[in-house]
Amino acid sequence: MKKNDPPHIIGVCLSKLQEEYRLHCIDAINRYAVAKGYRLFIFHSKTDFYLPLTPTDTGEMSIFQLINYDMLAAMIVFPDTLMRESLLQNIEASCRAHSVPVLSVDKKREGCINFRFDYSNTFEKLCRHVVEEHGKKRVFLMAGMKDNVFSDERVDAFRKVISENGLSPEECRIGYGDFWEKPTLETMEQWFLEEKLPFPEAIICANDSMALTVSLFLQNHGCRVPEDCIITGFDGIMQANYHVPHLTTCTQDYDTMGRL
């Protein structure tokens, strides 16, 4: 590209740009794009279009009809933020019709260049750290949603580690917190108030939001964290840095993702 040529344009389609994970991804992509002479043209909505559409949602979705594919060098989509398959298919079909390559972040899409963080192996390493480095034998898992790929792979990693270390599945319980506060609290109440289980030596959580809820629940019920029970999260959200005690977690390598 010559010095005075206009910048190449990369389209980006997603929802809820203000959320922490998405901002980190966009920031990393933008820094490397600008360094290469590109600019981002972002199309986003306030909703993921998962639920039945309202008139407001239909209006929101029309933003993706304004994309000028002729001006794009590439398109980046975040499919886990846009939950309406027909919308994603329309964007991808329009890109193919205009010979625009599509890059999919964090979810595999046929015909796209796919980028995904290695959640499974990283979560397995986290489980091994708790079981093998700290020597914990009675370890619970607070998983996300049932039949959800992000949750299921973390459940599989947990089961692999407890099996390889000869731990009892009966002692290493798995509960589901659906990745957010209310279901997590309900699972904690079931375990420790209804079933009156003794507190385990560690609770590994499939994300940080659930880990923060677990930690507060235990502390409110006289359990010292981490002296009596280790709590780990996953994702590295900002709140983890301000929780008392600080949360053990794993953070995504946004910089490498943006560069690649």
PDB file of C-alpha atoms in Angstrom:
ATOM      1  CA  MET A   1       0.000   0.000   0.000  1.00  0.00           C
ATOM      2  CA  LYS A   2       1.373   3.432  -0.944  1.00  0.00           C
ATOM      3  CA  LYS A   3       1.718   6.159   1.663  1.00  0.00           C
ATOM      4  CA  ASN A   4      -1.271   8.220   0.521  1.00  0.00           C
ATOM      5  CA  ASP A   5      -3.584   5.336  -0.346  1.00  0.00           C
ATOM      6  CA  PRO A   6      -6.803   5.145   1.723  1.00  0.00           C
ATOM      7  CA  PRO A   7      -6.722   2.552   4.514  1.00  0.00           C
ATOM      8  CA  HIS A   8      -8.066  -0.917   3.891  1.00  0.00           C
ATOM      9  CA  ILE A   9     -11.302  -1.631   5.760  1.00  0.00           C
ATOM     10  CA  ILE A  10     -12.051  -4.676   7.895  1.00  0.00           C
ATOM     11  CA  GLY A  11     -15.682  -5.168   8.888  1.00  0.00           C
ATOM     12  CA  VAL A  12     -16.585  -6.459  12.361  1.00  0.00           C
ATOM     13  CA  CYS A  13     -20.010  -7.848  13.306  1.00  0.00           C
ATOM     14  CA  LEU A  14     -20.966  -8.510  16.933  1.00  0.00           C
ATOM     15  CA  SER A  15     -23.345  -7.539  19.722  1.00  0.00           C
ATOM     16  CA  LYS A  16     -22.845  -5.800  23.093  1.00  0.00           C
ATOM     17  CA  LEU A  17     -19.516  -4.238  22.219  1.00  0.00           C
ATOM     18  CA  GLN A  18     -19.307  -2.740  25.716  1.00  0.00           C
ATOM     19  CA  GLU A  19     -18.808  -6.122  27.407  1.00  0.00           C
ATOM     20  CA  GLU A  20     -15.294  -6.692  28.717  1.00  0.00           C
ATOM     21  CA  TYR A  21     -14.318  -9.750  26.667  1.00  0.00           C
ATOM     22  CA  ARG A  22     -15.460  -8.133  23.425  1.00  0.00           C
ATOM     23  CA  LEU A  23     -13.697  -4.854  24.139  1.00  0.00           C
ATOM     24  CA  HIS A  24     -10.425  -6.681  24.793  1.00  0.00           C
ATOM     25  CA  CYS A  25     -10.745  -8.615  21.514  1.00  0.00           C
ATOM     26  CA  ILE A  26     -11.578  -5.516  19.476  1.00  0.00           C
ATOM     27  CA  ASP A  27      -8.778  -3.515  21.091  1.00  0.00           C
ATOM     28  CA  ALA A  28      -6.191  -6.190  20.231  1.00  0.00           C
ATOM     29  CA  ILE A  29      -7.424  -6.593  16.655  1.00  0.00           C
ATOM     30  CA  ASN A  30      -7.555  -2.835  16.154  1.00  0.00           C
ATOM     31  CA  ARG A  31      -3.986  -2.233  17.365  1.00  0.00           C
ATOM     32  CA  TYR A  32      -2.535  -4.721  14.908  1.00  0.00           C
ATOM     33  CA  ALA A  33      -4.881  -3.685  12.096  1.00  0.00           C
ATOM     34  CA  VAL A  34      -3.870  -0.034  12.366  1.00  0.00           C
ATOM     35  CA  ALA A  35      -0.196  -1.014  12.385  1.00  0.00           C
ATOM     36  CA  LYS A  36      -0.791  -2.827   9.074  1.00  0.00           C
ATOM     37  CA  GLY A  37      -2.628   0.081   7.477  1.00  0.00           C
ATOM     38  CA  TYR A  38      -6.173  -1.165   8.102  1.00  0.00           C
ATOM     39  CA  ARG A  39      -9.169   0.370   9.872  1.00  0.00           C
ATOM     40  CA  LEU A  40     -12.088  -1.403  11.536  1.00  0.00           C
ATOM     41  CA  PHE A  41     -15.690  -0.681  10.519  1.00  0.00           C
ATOM     42  CA  ILE A  42     -17.809  -2.056  13.374  1.00  0.00           C
ATOM     43  CA  PHE A  43     -21.465  -3.101  13.115  1.00  0.00           C
ATOM     44  CA  HIS A  44     -22.986  -4.050  16.453  1.00  0.00           C
ATOM     45  CA  SER A  45     -26.297  -4.302  18.307  1.00  0.00           C
ATOM     46  CA  LYS A  46     -27.443  -4.224  21.917  1.00  0.00           C
ATOM     47  CA  THR A  47     -28.987  -7.702  21.686  1.00  0.00           C
ATOM     48  CA  ASP A  48     -27.756 -11.124  20.576  1.00  0.00           C
ATOM     49  CA  PHE A  49     -31.123 -11.915  18.847  1.00  0.00           C
ATOM     50  CA  TYR A  50     -31.407 -15.229  20.706  1.00  0.00           C
ATOM     51  CA  LEU A  51     -34.988 -14.698  21.903  1.00  0.00           C
ATOM     52  CA  PRO A  52     -37.984 -14.187  19.588  1.00  0.00           C
ATOM     53  CA  LEU A  53     -37.593 -10.879  17.824  1.00  0.00           C
ATOM     54  CA  THR A  54     -39.397  -7.760  19.017  1.00  0.00           C
ATOM     55  CA  PRO A  55     -39.990  -4.747  16.730  1.00  0.00           C
ATOM     56  CA  THR A  56     -36.999  -3.097  18.420  1.00  0.00           C
ATOM     57  CA  ASP A  57     -34.816  -6.138  17.707  1.00  0.00           C
ATOM     58  CA  THR A  58     -35.872  -6.117  14.067  1.00  0.00           C
ATOM     59  CA  GLY A  59     -34.805  -2.495  13.882  1.00  0.00           C
ATOM     60  CA  GLU A  60     -31.500  -3.319  15.553  1.00  0.00           C
ATOM     61  CA  MET A  61     -30.857  -6.128  13.080  1.00  0.00           C
ATOM     62  CA  SER A  62     -31.207  -3.744  10.140  1.00  0.00           C
ATOM     63  CA  ILE A  63     -27.775  -2.296  10.976  1.00  0.00           C
ATOM     64  CA  PHE A  64     -26.267  -5.412   9.416  1.00  0.00           C
ATOM     65  CA  GLN A  65     -28.116  -4.672   6.161  1.00  0.00           C
ATOM     66  CA  LEU A  66     -26.085  -1.456   5.778  1.00  0.00           C
ATOM     67  CA  ILE A  67     -22.764  -3.234   5.232  1.00  0.00           C
ATOM     68  CA  ASN A  68     -21.049  -2.198   1.982  1.00  0.00           C
ATOM     69  CA  TYR A  69     -19.190  -5.403   1.149  1.00  0.00           C
ATOM     70  CA  ASP A  70     -17.477  -3.802  -1.854  1.00  0.00           C
ATOM     71  CA  MET A  71     -15.331  -1.701   0.485  1.00  0.00           C
ATOM     72  CA  LEU A  72     -14.185  -4.569   2.719  1.00  0.00           C
ATOM     73  CA  ALA A  73     -10.853  -6.373   2.656  1.00  0.00           C
ATOM     74  CA  ALA A  74     -12.127  -8.899   5.235  1.00  0.00           C
ATOM     75  CA  MET A  75     -14.950  -9.516   7.694  1.00  0.00           C
ATOM     76  CA  ILE A  76     -14.579 -10.599  11.340  1.00  0.00           C
ATOM     77  CA  VAL A  77     -17.637 -12.108  13.040  1.00  0.00           C
ATOM     78  CA  PHE A  78     -18.225 -13.040  16.685  1.00  0.00           C
ATOM     79  CA  PRO A  79     -20.863 -15.806  16.338  1.00  0.00           C
ATOM     80  CA  ASP A  80     -21.164 -16.402  20.082  1.00  0.00           C
ATOM     81  CA  THR A  81     -22.472 -12.825  20.392  1.00  0.00           C
ATOM     82  CA  LEU A  82     -24.913 -13.017  17.464  1.00  0.00           C
ATOM     83  CA  MET A  83     -27.175 -15.968  18.204  1.00  0.00           C
ATOM     84  CA  ARG A  84     -29.476 -15.803  15.183  1.00  0.00           C
ATOM     85  CA  GLU A  85     -28.193 -18.304  12.625  1.00  0.00           C
ATOM     86  CA  SER A  86     -30.033 -16.703   9.699  1.00  0.00           C
ATOM     87  CA  LEU A  87     -28.243 -13.398  10.353  1.00  0.00           C
ATOM     88  CA  LEU A  88     -24.816 -15.052  10.397  1.00  0.00           C
ATOM     89  CA  GLN A  89     -25.606 -17.008   7.253  1.00  0.00           C
ATOM     90  CA  ASN A  90     -26.673 -13.833   5.422  1.00  0.00           C
ATOM     91  CA  ILE A  91     -23.459 -12.042   6.401  1.00  0.00           C
ATOM     92  CA  GLU A  92     -21.304 -14.994   5.360  1.00  0.00           C
ATOM     93  CA  ALA A  93     -23.175 -15.465   2.063  1.00  0.00           C
ATOM     94  CA  SER A  94     -22.790 -11.770   1.219  1.00  0.00           C
ATOM     95  CA  CYS A  95     -19.075 -11.984   1.971  1.00  0.00           C
ATOM     96  CA  ARG A  96     -18.678 -14.988  -0.326  1.00  0.00           C
ATOM     97  CA  ALA A  97     -20.573 -13.212  -3.093  1.00  0.00           C
ATOM     98  CA  HIS A  98     -18.106 -10.310  -2.840  1.00  0.00           C
ATOM     99  CA  SER A  99     -14.995 -12.507  -2.354  1.00  0.00           C
ATOM    100  CA  VAL A 100     -14.505 -11.152   1.167  1.00  0.00           C
ATOM    101  CA  PRO A 101     -12.783 -13.639   3.536  1.00  0.00           C
ATOM    102  CA  VAL A 102     -14.599 -14.215   6.831  1.00  0.00           C
ATOM    103  CA  LEU A 103     -12.775 -14.735  10.124  1.00  0.00           C
ATOM    104  CA  SER A 104     -14.797 -16.271  12.960  1.00  0.00           C
ATOM    105  CA  VAL A 105     -13.708 -15.584  16.547  1.00  0.00           C
ATOM    106  CA  ASP A 106     -14.336 -18.206  19.243  1.00  0.00           C
ATOM    107  CA  LYS A 107     -16.737 -20.429  17.306  1.00  0.00           C
ATOM    108  CA  LYS A 108     -16.079 -22.726  14.355  1.00  0.00           C
ATOM    109  CA  ARG A 109     -17.992 -21.787  11.218  1.00  0.00           C
ATOM    110  CA  GLU A 110     -17.827 -23.740   7.970  1.00  0.00           C
ATOM    111  CA  GLY A 111     -16.101 -21.804   5.205  1.00  0.00           C
ATOM    112  CA  CYS A 112     -14.510 -19.332   7.631  1.00  0.00           C
ATOM    113  CA  ILE A 113     -11.010 -18.838   8.994  1.00  0.00           C
ATOM    114  CA  ASN A 114     -11.554 -19.848  12.618  1.00  0.00           C
ATOM    115  CA  PHE A 115      -9.828 -18.449  15.712  1.00  0.00           C
ATOM    116  CA  ARG A 116     -10.585 -19.980  19.096  1.00  0.00           C
ATOM    117  CA  PHE A 117      -8.962 -19.793  22.489  1.00  0.00           C
ATOM    118  CA  ASP A 118      -7.751 -23.171  23.777  1.00  0.00           C
ATOM    119  CA  TYR A 119     -10.160 -23.362  26.699  1.00  0.00           C
ATOM    120  CA  SER A 120     -10.114 -27.130  27.182  1.00  0.00           C
ATOM    121  CA  ASN A 121      -6.374 -27.650  27.626  1.00  0.00           C
ATOM    122  CA  THR A 122      -6.039 -24.538  29.753  1.00  0.00           C
ATOM    123  CA  PHE A 123      -8.883 -25.593  32.037  1.00  0.00           C
ATOM    124  CA  GLU A 124      -7.320 -29.039  32.352  1.00  0.00           C
ATOM    125  CA  LYS A 125      -4.051 -27.425  33.482  1.00  0.00           C
ATOM    126  CA  LEU A 126      -5.989 -25.414  36.067  1.00  0.00           C
ATOM    127  CA  CYS A 127      -7.643 -28.574  37.415  1.00  0.00           C
ATOM    128  CA  ARG A 128      -4.279 -30.337  37.540  1.00  0.00           C
ATOM    129  CA  HIS A 129      -2.781 -27.428  39.458  1.00  0.00           C
ATOM    130  CA  VAL A 130      -5.446 -27.728  42.155  1.00  0.00           C
ATOM    131  CA  VAL A 131      -5.338 -31.533  42.384  1.00  0.00           C
ATOM    132  CA  GLU A 132      -1.671 -32.286  41.720  1.00  0.00           C
ATOM    133  CA  GLU A 133       0.185 -29.183  42.924  1.00  0.00           C
ATOM    134  CA  HIS A 134      -2.032 -28.412  45.925  1.00  0.00           C
ATOM    135  CA  GLY A 135      -2.846 -32.058  46.582  1.00  0.00           C
ATOM    136  CA  LYS A 136      -6.590 -31.530  47.009  1.00  0.00           C
ATOM    137  CA  LYS A 137      -8.668 -34.717  47.088  1.00  0.00           C
ATOM    138  CA  ARG A 138     -12.215 -33.469  47.638  1.00  0.00           C
ATOM    139  CA  VAL A 139     -12.807 -31.094  44.758  1.00  0.00           C
ATOM    140  CA  PHE A 140     -16.129 -29.810  43.398  1.00  0.00           C
ATOM    141  CA  LEU A 141     -16.785 -28.311  39.962  1.00  0.00           C
ATOM    142  CA  MET A 142     -19.222 -25.479  39.332  1.00  0.00           C
ATOM    143  CA  ALA A 143     -19.902 -25.976  35.627  1.00  0.00           C
ATOM    144  CA  GLY A 144     -21.817 -23.684  33.269  1.00  0.00           C
ATOM    145  CA  MET A 145     -24.871 -24.850  31.322  1.00  0.00           C
ATOM    146  CA  LYS A 146     -25.697 -28.435  30.445  1.00  0.00           C
ATOM    147  CA  ASP A 147     -25.308 -29.253  26.742  1.00  0.00           C
ATOM    148  CA  ASN A 148     -23.187 -26.135  26.193  1.00  0.00           C
ATOM    149  CA  VAL A 149     -19.894 -26.690  24.368  1.00  0.00           C
ATOM    150  CA  PHE A 150     -17.932 -24.262  26.556  1.00  0.00           C
ATOM    151  CA  SER A 151     -19.235 -25.938  29.716  1.00  0.00           C
ATOM    152  CA  ASP A 152     -19.098 -29.523  28.475  1.00  0.00           C
ATOM    153  CA  GLU A 153     -15.424 -29.357  27.526  1.00  0.00           C
ATOM    154  CA  ARG A 154     -14.558 -28.042  30.995  1.00  0.00           C
ATOM    155  CA  VAL A 155     -16.576 -30.825  32.612  1.00  0.00           C
ATOM    156  CA  ASP A 156     -14.682 -33.347  30.470  1.00  0.00           C
ATOM    157  CA  ALA A 157     -11.338 -31.822  31.494  1.00  0.00           C
ATOM    158  CA  PHE A 158     -12.325 -31.987  35.183  1.00  0.00           C
ATOM    159  CA  ARG A 159     -13.433 -35.606  34.930  1.00  0.00           C
ATOM    160  CA  LYS A 160     -10.215 -36.535  33.129  1.00  0.00           C
ATOM    161  CA  VAL A 161      -8.064 -35.048  35.899  1.00  0.00           C
ATOM    162  CA  ILE A 162      -9.962 -36.627  38.806  1.00  0.00           C
ATOM    163  CA  SER A 163      -9.972 -39.987  37.015  1.00  0.00           C
ATOM    164  CA  GLU A 164      -6.250 -39.926  36.269  1.00  0.00           C
ATOM    165  CA  ASN A 165      -5.529 -39.022  39.899  1.00  0.00           C
ATOM    166  CA  GLY A 166      -7.715 -41.792  41.301  1.00  0.00           C
ATOM    167  CA  LEU A 167     -10.181 -39.468  43.001  1.00  0.00           C
ATOM    168  CA  SER A 168     -13.714 -40.652  43.794  1.00  0.00           C
ATOM    169  CA  PRO A 169     -16.412 -39.221  41.495  1.00  0.00           C
ATOM    170  CA  GLU A 170     -18.787 -39.328  44.482  1.00  0.00           C
ATOM    171  CA  GLU A 171     -16.450 -37.033  46.410  1.00  0.00           C
ATOM    172  CA  CYS A 172     -15.828 -34.775  43.388  1.00  0.00           C
ATOM    173  CA  ARG A 173     -19.271 -33.416  42.663  1.00  0.00           C
ATOM    174  CA  ILE A 174     -20.346 -31.442  39.597  1.00  0.00           C
ATOM    175  CA  GLY A 175     -22.999 -28.718  39.820  1.00  0.00           C
ATOM    176  CA  TYR A 176     -24.297 -26.262  37.242  1.00  0.00           C
ATOM    177  CA  GLY A 177     -24.370 -22.508  37.729  1.00  0.00           C
ATOM    178  CA  ASP A 178     -25.290 -21.562  34.127  1.00  0.00           C
ATOM    179  CA  PHE A 179     -22.338 -19.119  34.068  1.00  0.00           C
ATOM    180  CA  TRP A 180     -24.093 -16.533  36.276  1.00  0.00           C
ATOM    181  CA  GLU A 181     -24.936 -15.646  39.852  1.00  0.00           C
ATOM    182  CA  LYS A 182     -28.477 -16.848  40.586  1.00  0.00           C
ATOM    183  CA  PRO A 183     -28.175 -20.511  39.443  1.00  0.00           C
ATOM    184  CA  THR A 184     -24.753 -20.694  41.099  1.00  0.00           C
ATOM    185  CA  LEU A 185     -26.198 -19.530  44.402  1.00  0.00           C
ATOM    186  CA  GLU A 186     -29.031 -22.077  44.076  1.00  0.00           C
ATOM    187  CA  THR A 187     -26.521 -24.896  43.551  1.00  0.00           C
ATOM    188  CA  MET A 188     -24.473 -23.766  46.544  1.00  0.00           C
ATOM    189  CA  GLU A 189     -27.608 -23.693  48.715  1.00  0.00           C
ATOM    190  CA  GLN A 190     -28.570 -27.177  47.536  1.00  0.00           C
ATOM    191  CA  TRP A 191     -25.128 -28.590  48.312  1.00  0.00           C
ATOM    192  CA  PHE A 192     -24.461 -26.970  51.656  1.00  0.00           C
ATOM    193  CA  LEU A 193     -27.838 -25.939  53.125  1.00  0.00           C
ATOM    194  CA  GLU A 194     -30.238 -28.618  51.852  1.00  0.00           C
ATOM    195  CA  GLU A 195     -27.915 -31.628  51.507  1.00  0.00           C
ATOM    196  CA  LYS A 196     -25.658 -30.289  54.298  1.00  0.00           C
ATOM    197  CA  LEU A 197     -22.496 -31.483  52.583  1.00  0.00           C
ATOM    198  CA  PRO A 198     -19.206 -30.573  54.278  1.00  0.00           C
ATOM    199  CA  PHE A 199     -17.260 -27.897  52.450  1.00  0.00           C
ATOM    200  CA  PRO A 200     -14.783 -29.420  49.965  1.00  0.00           C
ATOM    201  CA  GLU A 201     -11.095 -28.621  49.816  1.00  0.00           C
ATOM    202  CA  ALA A 202     -11.537 -26.764  46.521  1.00  0.00           C
ATOM    203  CA  ILE A 203     -14.259 -25.590  44.155  1.00  0.00           C
ATOM    204  CA  ILE A 204     -13.182 -25.107  40.534  1.00  0.00           C
ATOM    205  CA  CYS A 205     -15.535 -22.822  38.611  1.00  0.00           C
ATOM    206  CA  ALA A 206     -16.049 -22.683  34.841  1.00  0.00           C
ATOM    207  CA  ASN A 207     -15.967 -18.876  34.848  1.00  0.00           C
ATOM    208  CA  ASP A 208     -15.114 -15.967  37.132  1.00  0.00           C
ATOM    209  CA  SER A 209     -18.683 -14.754  37.702  1.00  0.00           C
ATOM    210  CA  MET A 210     -19.605 -18.073  39.296  1.00  0.00           C
ATOM    211  CA  ALA A 211     -16.333 -18.176  41.256  1.00  0.00           C
ATOM    212  CA  LEU A 212     -17.033 -14.781  42.826  1.00  0.00           C
ATOM    213  CA  THR A 213     -20.498 -15.978  43.892  1.00  0.00           C
ATOM    214  CA  VAL A 214     -19.049 -19.228  45.302  1.00  0.00           C
ATOM    215  CA  SER A 215     -16.367 -17.358  47.240  1.00  0.00           C
ATOM    216  CA  LEU A 216     -18.844 -14.921  48.814  1.00  0.00           C
ATOM    217  CA  PHE A 217     -21.231 -17.730  49.745  1.00  0.00           C
ATOM    218  CA  LEU A 218     -18.515 -19.723  51.495  1.00  0.00           C
ATOM    219  CA  GLN A 219     -17.192 -16.709  53.364  1.00  0.00           C
ATOM    220  CA  ASN A 220     -20.712 -15.749  54.456  1.00  0.00           C
ATOM    221  CA  HIS A 221     -21.096 -19.252  55.899  1.00  0.00           C
ATOM    222  CA  GLY A 222     -17.903 -19.280  57.940  1.00  0.00           C
ATOM    223  CA  CYS A 223     -15.543 -20.921  55.443  1.00  0.00           C
ATOM    224  CA  ARG A 224     -12.160 -19.260  54.988  1.00  0.00           C
ATOM    225  CA  VAL A 225     -11.024 -18.746  51.397  1.00  0.00           C
ATOM    226  CA  PRO A 226      -8.439 -19.983  50.460  1.00  0.00           C
ATOM    227  CA  GLU A 227      -7.322 -21.439  53.834  1.00  0.00           C
ATOM    228  CA  ASP A 228     -10.269 -23.858  54.137  1.00  0.00           C
ATOM    229  CA  CYS A 229     -11.354 -24.049  50.496  1.00  0.00           C
ATOM    230  CA  ILE A 230      -9.535 -23.001  47.323  1.00  0.00           C
ATOM    231  CA  ILE A 231     -11.692 -21.195  44.738  1.00  0.00           C
ATOM    232  CA  THR A 232     -10.635 -20.854  41.102  1.00  0.00           C
ATOM    233  CA  GLY A 233     -12.336 -19.051  38.254  1.00  0.00           C
ATOM    234  CA  PHE A 234     -11.765 -18.831  34.520  1.00  0.00           C
ATOM    235  CA  ASP A 235     -11.721 -15.950  31.956  1.00  0.00           C
ATOM    236  CA  GLY A 236      -9.852 -13.250  33.903  1.00  0.00           C
ATOM    237  CA  ILE A 237     -12.602 -10.626  34.168  1.00  0.00           C
ATOM    238  CA  MET A 238     -11.808  -7.287  35.792  1.00  0.00           C
ATOM    239  CA  GLN A 239     -13.845  -7.981  38.959  1.00  0.00           C
ATOM    240  CA  ALA A 240     -11.501 -10.847  39.810  1.00  0.00           C
ATOM    241  CA  ASN A 241      -8.758  -8.310  40.541  1.00  0.00           C
ATOM    242  CA  TYR A 242     -10.847  -6.493  43.148  1.00  0.00           C
ATOM    243  CA  HIS A 243     -12.373  -9.445  44.960  1.00  0.00           C
ATOM    244  CA  VAL A 244     -11.148 -10.233  48.474  1.00  0.00           C
ATOM    245  CA  PRO A 245      -9.260 -12.487  48.424  1.00  0.00           C
ATOM    246  CA  HIS A 246      -7.995 -12.085  44.853  1.00  0.00           C
ATOM    247  CA  LEU A 247      -9.365 -14.773  42.578  1.00  0.00           C
ATOM    248  CA  THR A 248      -7.141 -17.409  40.976  1.00  0.00           C
ATOM    249  CA  THR A 249      -8.143 -17.438  37.315  1.00  0.00           C
ATOM    250  CA  CYS A 250      -6.956 -17.828  33.702  1.00  0.00           C
ATOM    251  CA  THR A 251      -6.844 -14.897  31.291  1.00  0.00           C
ATOM    252  CA  GLN A 252      -7.104 -15.112  27.518  1.00  0.00           C
ATOM    253  CA  ASP A 253      -4.145 -13.978  25.419  1.00  0.00           C
ATOM    254  CA  TYR A 254      -5.939 -11.234  23.505  1.00  0.00           C
ATOM    255  CA  ASP A 255      -2.717  -9.737  22.183  1.00  0.00           C
ATOM    256  CA  THR A 256      -1.667 -12.934  20.403  1.00  0.00           C
ATOM    257  CA  MET A 257      -5.181 -13.443  19.047  1.00  0.00           C
ATOM    258  CA  GLY A 258      -5.213  -9.886  17.648  1.00  0.00           C
ATOM    259  CA  ARG A 259      -1.797 -10.321  16.032  1.00  0.00           C
ATOM    260  CA  LEU A 260      -2.710 -13.651  14.438  1.00  0.00           C
TER     261      LEU A 260
END
